[in-house]
Coordinates of C-alpha atoms in Angstrom, one line a residue:
M1 CA 102.6 88.3 79.9
L2 CA 104.1 91.8 81.3
A3 CA 105.4 92.4 77.8
E4 CA 103.4 91.4 76.0
T5 CA 100.9 93.7 77.7
L6 CA 102.9 96.8 77.7
A7 CA 103.5 95.9 74.3
A8 CA 99.5 96.2 74.1
I9 CA 99.2 99.3 75.2
R10 CA 97.9 102.4 73.2
P11 CA 97.6 106.4 74.2
A12 CA 94.5 108.2 73.9
D13 CA 93.4 108.8 70.7
P14 CA 93.9 112.9 69.4
R15 CA 91.4 112.4 66.6
A16 CA 88.5 110.9 69.3
I17 CA 89.2 113.7 71.8
A18 CA 88.4 116.1 69.4
E19 CA 85.7 114.8 67.7
A20 CA 84.2 114.0 71.6
R21 CA 84.8 117.4 72.5
A22 CA 82.3 119.0 70.0
Y23 CA 80.1 116.7 70.1
Q24 CA 79.8 117.6 73.7
D25 CA 80.1 121.1 72.7
R26 CA 76.6 120.7 70.3
L27 CA 74.6 119.0 72.9
T28 CA 71.5 120.6 74.4
K29 CA 73.5 122.4 77.3
P30 CA 75.5 125.5 77.4
R31 CA 79.2 124.9 76.4
G32 CA 81.6 123.4 80.0
S33 CA 77.8 123.1 81.8
L34 CA 78.7 119.3 82.7
G35 CA 82.1 121.0 84.4
A36 CA 84.0 118.1 85.1
L37 CA 81.9 115.2 83.9
E38 CA 82.8 116.4 80.4
E39 CA 86.5 116.1 81.0
I40 CA 85.7 112.1 81.8
A41 CA 83.5 111.9 78.6
V42 CA 86.0 113.1 76.4
R43 CA 88.7 111.1 78.3
L44 CA 87.0 107.9 77.9
A45 CA 86.5 109.0 74.4
G46 CA 89.9 109.2 73.5
A47 CA 91.1 106.0 75.7
A48 CA 88.4 103.5 74.2
G49 CA 89.1 106.2 70.6
A50 CA 85.4 106.5 69.9
T51 CA 83.4 109.7 69.8
Q52 CA 80.6 107.5 72.1
P53 CA 83.0 105.9 74.5
P54 CA 81.1 102.0 75.4
M55 CA 79.6 102.6 78.7
P56 CA 81.7 101.1 81.5
E57 CA 79.6 98.7 82.6
P58 CA 78.9 96.6 84.2
A59 CA 82.3 97.0 86.6
A60 CA 84.0 94.6 88.6
L61 CA 85.8 96.0 92.0
A62 CA 88.9 93.4 92.6
I63 CA 90.1 93.8 95.7
F64 CA 94.0 92.0 96.1
A65 CA 95.3 91.4 99.5
A66 CA 98.2 91.0 101.4
D67 CA 100.8 91.8 104.1
H68 CA 104.0 93.5 105.1
G69 CA 106.8 92.8 106.9
V70 CA 107.4 96.3 107.9
H71 CA 104.8 95.5 110.4
A72 CA 107.0 93.9 112.8
R73 CA 108.1 97.5 112.9
G74 CA 105.1 99.0 114.9
V75 CA 103.5 101.5 112.4
T76 CA 100.5 100.2 113.4
P77 CA 98.6 99.8 116.3
W78 CA 96.1 97.1 114.6
P79 CA 97.5 93.0 114.0
Q80 CA 98.3 91.6 110.7
E81 CA 95.9 88.9 111.4
V82 CA 93.3 91.3 110.3
T83 CA 93.7 91.2 106.9
V84 CA 92.7 87.8 107.0
Q85 CA 90.1 88.8 109.1
M86 CA 89.4 91.3 106.5
V87 CA 89.6 88.8 103.5
A88 CA 86.5 86.5 105.1
N89 CA 84.4 89.4 104.9
F90 CA 84.7 90.4 102.0
L91 CA 83.6 87.2 101.0
S92 CA 81.2 86.9 103.4
G93 CA 79.8 90.1 102.0
G94 CA 80.2 92.2 105.4
A95 CA 82.6 95.0 104.5
V96 CA 81.9 98.9 103.7
A97 CA 82.7 98.3 100.1
N98 CA 80.4 95.5 99.4
A99 CA 77.5 97.7 100.6
F100 CA 78.9 100.4 97.8
A101 CA 78.9 97.6 95.3
A102 CA 75.9 96.4 96.2
Q103 CA 74.5 99.8 95.8
A104 CA 76.5 100.8 92.3
G105 CA 75.9 96.9 91.1
V106 CA 79.3 96.3 91.1
S107 CA 81.0 92.2 91.2
V108 CA 83.4 92.2 94.3
T109 CA 86.6 89.7 93.2
V110 CA 89.3 89.2 96.1
V111 CA 92.6 88.1 95.5
D112 CA 95.5 87.0 97.4
V113 CA 98.7 87.7 96.6
G114 CA 100.3 87.5 99.6
V115 CA 98.2 87.0 102.6
A116 CA 100.7 85.6 106.0
A117 CA 98.7 82.7 105.7
D118 CA 96.6 79.7 103.5
L119 CA 92.6 81.0 103.1
P120 CA 90.3 78.4 102.5
D121 CA 88.5 78.4 99.0
A122 CA 86.4 80.2 98.3
P123 CA 83.3 81.8 95.8
N124 CA 84.7 85.3 94.3
L125 CA 88.0 84.4 96.1
V126 CA 91.0 84.4 93.6
N127 CA 94.4 82.6 94.7
R128 CA 97.7 84.4 93.1
K129 CA 99.4 84.2 96.2
I130 CA 103.3 84.5 95.6
A131 CA 104.5 84.4 99.1
Y132 CA 103.0 85.4 102.9
G133 CA 103.6 88.3 103.2
T134 CA 106.6 90.8 102.2
A135 CA 110.2 91.2 103.7
D136 CA 110.8 94.0 106.1
L137 CA 111.1 96.6 103.7
S138 CA 113.3 98.9 106.1
E139 CA 116.2 96.2 106.1
G140 CA 116.3 95.8 102.5
P141 CA 114.1 94.7 100.0
A142 CA 110.6 93.4 100.0
M143 CA 110.3 91.1 97.7
S144 CA 112.6 90.2 94.9
V145 CA 112.4 91.4 91.4
D146 CA 111.0 87.9 90.2
Q147 CA 108.5 88.1 92.8
A148 CA 107.3 91.7 91.7
V149 CA 106.6 90.8 88.0
R150 CA 105.0 88.0 88.9
A151 CA 103.0 89.9 91.4
L152 CA 102.1 92.0 88.2
E153 CA 101.1 89.5 85.9
A154 CA 98.8 88.0 88.6
G155 CA 96.9 91.6 88.5
I156 CA 97.3 91.7 84.9
G157 CA 95.5 88.1 84.6
V158 CA 93.2 89.2 87.2
A159 CA 92.1 92.4 85.0
R160 CA 92.3 89.9 81.9
D161 CA 89.8 87.0 83.4
L162 CA 87.4 89.5 84.4
V163 CA 86.8 92.1 81.0
A164 CA 86.2 88.4 79.4
S165 CA 83.8 87.6 81.4
G166 CA 82.1 91.1 80.5
A167 CA 83.3 93.4 82.8
R168 CA 83.5 97.5 80.7
C169 CA 84.9 98.9 83.8
L170 CA 87.6 97.7 86.5
I171 CA 87.9 99.9 90.0
T172 CA 90.8 98.8 92.8
G173 CA 90.3 97.9 95.7
D174 CA 93.0 96.9 98.4
M175 CA 93.6 95.2 101.7
G176 CA 96.8 94.5 103.6
I177 CA 97.7 96.0 107.6
A178 CA 100.9 98.5 107.6
N179 CA 100.3 98.6 103.5
T180 CA 100.3 102.9 103.4
T181 CA 103.8 102.4 104.8
A182 CA 104.4 101.2 101.6
S183 CA 102.3 103.0 99.8
A184 CA 104.7 106.3 101.2
A185 CA 107.7 104.8 100.4
L186 CA 106.8 104.2 96.6
I187 CA 105.1 107.9 95.9
A188 CA 107.9 109.5 98.3
V189 CA 110.4 107.4 95.2
F190 CA 108.5 107.8 92.5
A191 CA 107.2 111.5 93.5
G192 CA 110.2 112.9 94.8
R193 CA 108.7 113.8 98.0
D194 CA 110.1 113.8 101.1
P195 CA 108.8 110.8 103.6
A196 CA 107.3 113.2 105.9
E197 CA 105.4 115.2 103.2
V198 CA 103.8 111.6 101.9
T199 CA 103.4 109.8 105.3
G200 CA 100.5 109.6 106.9
R201 CA 98.6 108.1 109.6
G202 CA 96.6 105.5 108.3
T203 CA 94.4 103.3 110.1
G204 CA 94.5 106.1 113.2
I205 CA 98.0 106.3 115.0
D206 CA 99.3 108.6 117.2
D207 CA 102.5 111.1 117.6
E208 CA 104.8 108.6 118.2
T209 CA 104.1 105.4 116.0
F210 CA 103.4 108.7 113.1
D211 CA 107.0 110.1 114.0
R212 CA 108.5 105.8 113.7
K213 CA 106.8 105.5 110.5
V214 CA 108.4 107.9 108.9
D215 CA 111.4 107.3 110.3
I216 CA 111.3 103.8 108.8
V217 CA 109.7 105.0 105.6
R218 CA 113.3 107.5 105.1
A219 CA 115.5 104.1 106.2
A220 CA 113.7 102.1 103.3
L221 CA 115.1 104.6 101.1
R222 CA 118.2 104.9 102.5
T223 CA 118.3 101.1 102.8
N224 CA 117.3 100.2 98.8
G225 CA 119.4 102.6 98.3
L226 CA 116.5 105.1 96.2
S227 CA 117.6 108.2 96.8
G228 CA 118.1 109.1 92.5
A229 CA 115.6 109.6 89.7
L230 CA 113.9 106.8 88.4
T231 CA 115.3 107.3 84.8
A232 CA 113.9 103.1 83.0
P233 CA 111.9 100.3 83.2
S234 CA 113.7 98.3 84.9
D235 CA 114.9 101.3 87.6
A236 CA 110.6 101.0 87.9
L237 CA 110.5 97.7 88.9
R238 CA 113.8 97.7 91.2
A239 CA 111.8 100.4 93.3
L240 CA 108.7 98.2 93.6
A241 CA 110.4 95.4 94.8
A242 CA 112.5 97.3 97.0
V243 CA 109.6 99.1 99.3
G244 CA 106.0 98.2 97.5
G245 CA 104.0 95.5 98.6
F246 CA 102.2 92.3 96.4
E247 CA 98.8 94.5 96.1
H248 CA 100.7 98.0 94.8
A249 CA 102.4 95.9 92.6
A250 CA 99.5 93.8 91.6
I251 CA 97.9 96.8 91.0
A252 CA 99.6 98.0 88.7
G253 CA 99.1 95.0 86.8
F254 CA 95.3 95.6 87.0
I255 CA 95.6 99.1 85.8
L256 CA 98.0 97.6 82.9
G257 CA 95.7 94.8 82.1
G258 CA 92.9 97.2 81.8
A259 CA 94.9 99.6 79.5
A260 CA 95.8 97.5 77.6
A261 CA 92.2 95.8 76.7
R262 CA 90.9 99.5 76.7
V263 CA 88.2 99.5 79.4
P264 CA 88.9 102.2 81.9
V265 CA 90.4 101.3 85.7
I266 CA 88.8 103.8 88.5
L267 CA 91.6 104.2 91.0
D268 CA 91.1 104.0 94.7
G269 CA 92.4 106.0 97.5
V270 CA 96.4 105.9 98.3
I271 CA 97.0 102.6 97.6
A272 CA 95.7 102.9 93.8
G273 CA 97.6 105.7 93.8
A274 CA 101.1 104.8 94.7
A275 CA 100.2 101.5 92.3
A276 CA 98.9 103.6 89.4
L277 CA 103.1 106.0 89.7
V278 CA 104.4 102.7 89.0
A279 CA 102.3 101.3 86.3
A280 CA 103.0 105.2 84.5
A281 CA 106.8 104.3 85.2
L282 CA 106.2 101.1 83.0
D283 CA 104.3 103.1 80.3
P284 CA 103.1 106.1 80.2
A285 CA 99.9 105.6 78.0
A286 CA 98.6 103.5 81.1
L287 CA 97.4 106.3 82.9
D288 CA 95.7 107.4 79.9
H289 CA 92.6 104.9 80.8
C290 CA 92.4 105.5 84.3
I291 CA 90.3 108.2 86.2
A292 CA 90.5 109.3 89.5
G293 CA 87.9 108.2 91.6
H294 CA 88.6 110.2 94.4
R295 CA 90.9 112.0 97.0
S296 CA 92.0 110.6 100.1
A297 CA 92.6 111.8 103.0
E298 CA 96.2 110.5 103.1
P299 CA 98.5 112.7 102.3
G300 CA 100.5 111.0 99.7
H301 CA 97.4 110.5 97.7
A302 CA 97.6 114.1 97.1
A303 CA 101.0 114.0 95.9
A304 CA 100.1 111.0 93.5
L305 CA 97.6 112.5 92.1
A306 CA 99.5 116.2 91.1
H307 CA 102.3 114.0 89.7
L308 CA 99.7 111.9 87.8
G309 CA 98.2 115.2 86.2
L310 CA 94.6 113.0 88.5
R311 CA 92.0 115.2 89.4
P312 CA 90.0 113.2 91.6
L313 CA 86.1 112.9 91.3
V314 CA 85.2 112.9 95.0
D315 CA 86.5 114.0 97.9
L316 CA 84.4 112.9 101.1
E317 CA 88.2 113.1 103.2
L318 CA 87.1 108.6 103.1
R319 CA 91.0 106.5 104.0
L320 CA 89.2 103.2 104.2
G321 CA 90.9 101.9 101.2
E322 CA 88.9 99.1 100.0
G323 CA 87.8 100.2 97.0
T324 CA 85.1 102.6 98.4
G325 CA 85.9 105.5 96.9
G326 CA 86.3 104.1 93.2
L327 CA 82.6 102.7 93.9
L328 CA 81.7 106.1 95.3
A329 CA 82.9 107.7 92.4
Y330 CA 81.4 105.0 89.4
P331 CA 77.7 106.0 89.3
V332 CA 79.9 110.0 88.0
V333 CA 81.6 108.1 85.8
C334 CA 78.5 106.5 83.9
A335 CA 76.7 109.3 84.2
A336 CA 79.5 111.1 82.2
V337 CA 79.6 108.7 79.8
R338 CA 75.2 108.2 79.5
V339 CA 75.5 112.4 78.3
M340 CA 77.5 111.3 75.8
H341 CA 74.1 108.7 74.5
D342 CA 71.2 110.3 75.4
V343 CA 71.3 113.4 75.5
A344 CA 70.2 115.3 72.2
T345 CA 71.9 117.9 70.1
F346 CA 70.7 121.3 69.3
D347 CA 70.0 120.3 65.7
S348 CA 68.2 117.0 66.5
A349 CA 65.7 118.9 69.7
G350 CA 65.2 121.8 67.5
V351 CA 66.6 123.4 70.5
T352 CA 67.8 127.0 69.2
E353 CA 71.5 127.9 70.4
K354 CA 72.2 131.1 71.7
T355 CA 74.0 133.8 70.0
V356 CA 76.8 134.5 69.8

């Protein structure tokens, strides 16, 4: 499935980009007056291969949930069972992501790719469990390469299913206590940054815990021999397996699946940013189908976005995860595309353009 998906991904269409940009300039507004919204519309035109990209609606949020063996090292004050409890909260509609999704008219699907407990069947819960959490990344690989591929393919499968059911925009979400530690390790490797630059305070930790967290990220890179540049897809898979989480792998697959279907993917925060680095290492063209929903307060997210060359739409100092930043950005993305469909041109409206 992974090879098939990678083979199906196409880069942005340069002709559609040029035509969309020219069309933007003929609309009844001063050229460039919509700022970043114009770039979003042009980007989605290139991804879709059409001057007027399809409206990205309806949208579907997928929250990928998993646990992390590194939790045992004391990188967060939150107990691991919070992952299970928050999954239940998502399914009952009580989380912030649910509130934002309801406001934006977005469906919510929760995917278990590695929660450290058995979850009861529930509507909108998809079971793609690879294992009951990862191993401690500071002592060796968090997962095997085979498990990493299975998690990638779980994400691809969810993307395919959501698109087949009618979704025309995908939004990434995540849940996993201690997943910002794995994110920092992935970003340090894939963006070539020092762990101290890209490790943040996650759900809120004191100075002592933060220093320990940085040391653990350093130990993970050292233990797993991740000091050199990643030059091949096989290197990317090995790095993902070494220090990633099951949700990171699944989100990377979700991005690839959306790109293969030419459906835009709105990225959430630092976990999605780390996953996007993996997806881009497997196929850089996947990024042509991605939009950075927001910039997280986590320092690693800014580093990931800079490496990916993506401009965030919203910067509200969020650091919650769950897909909340992507959900807030979604109406902005829709508005950008709506302009291409509904706004008149100078010729059609009989409006005189400015003289040169």
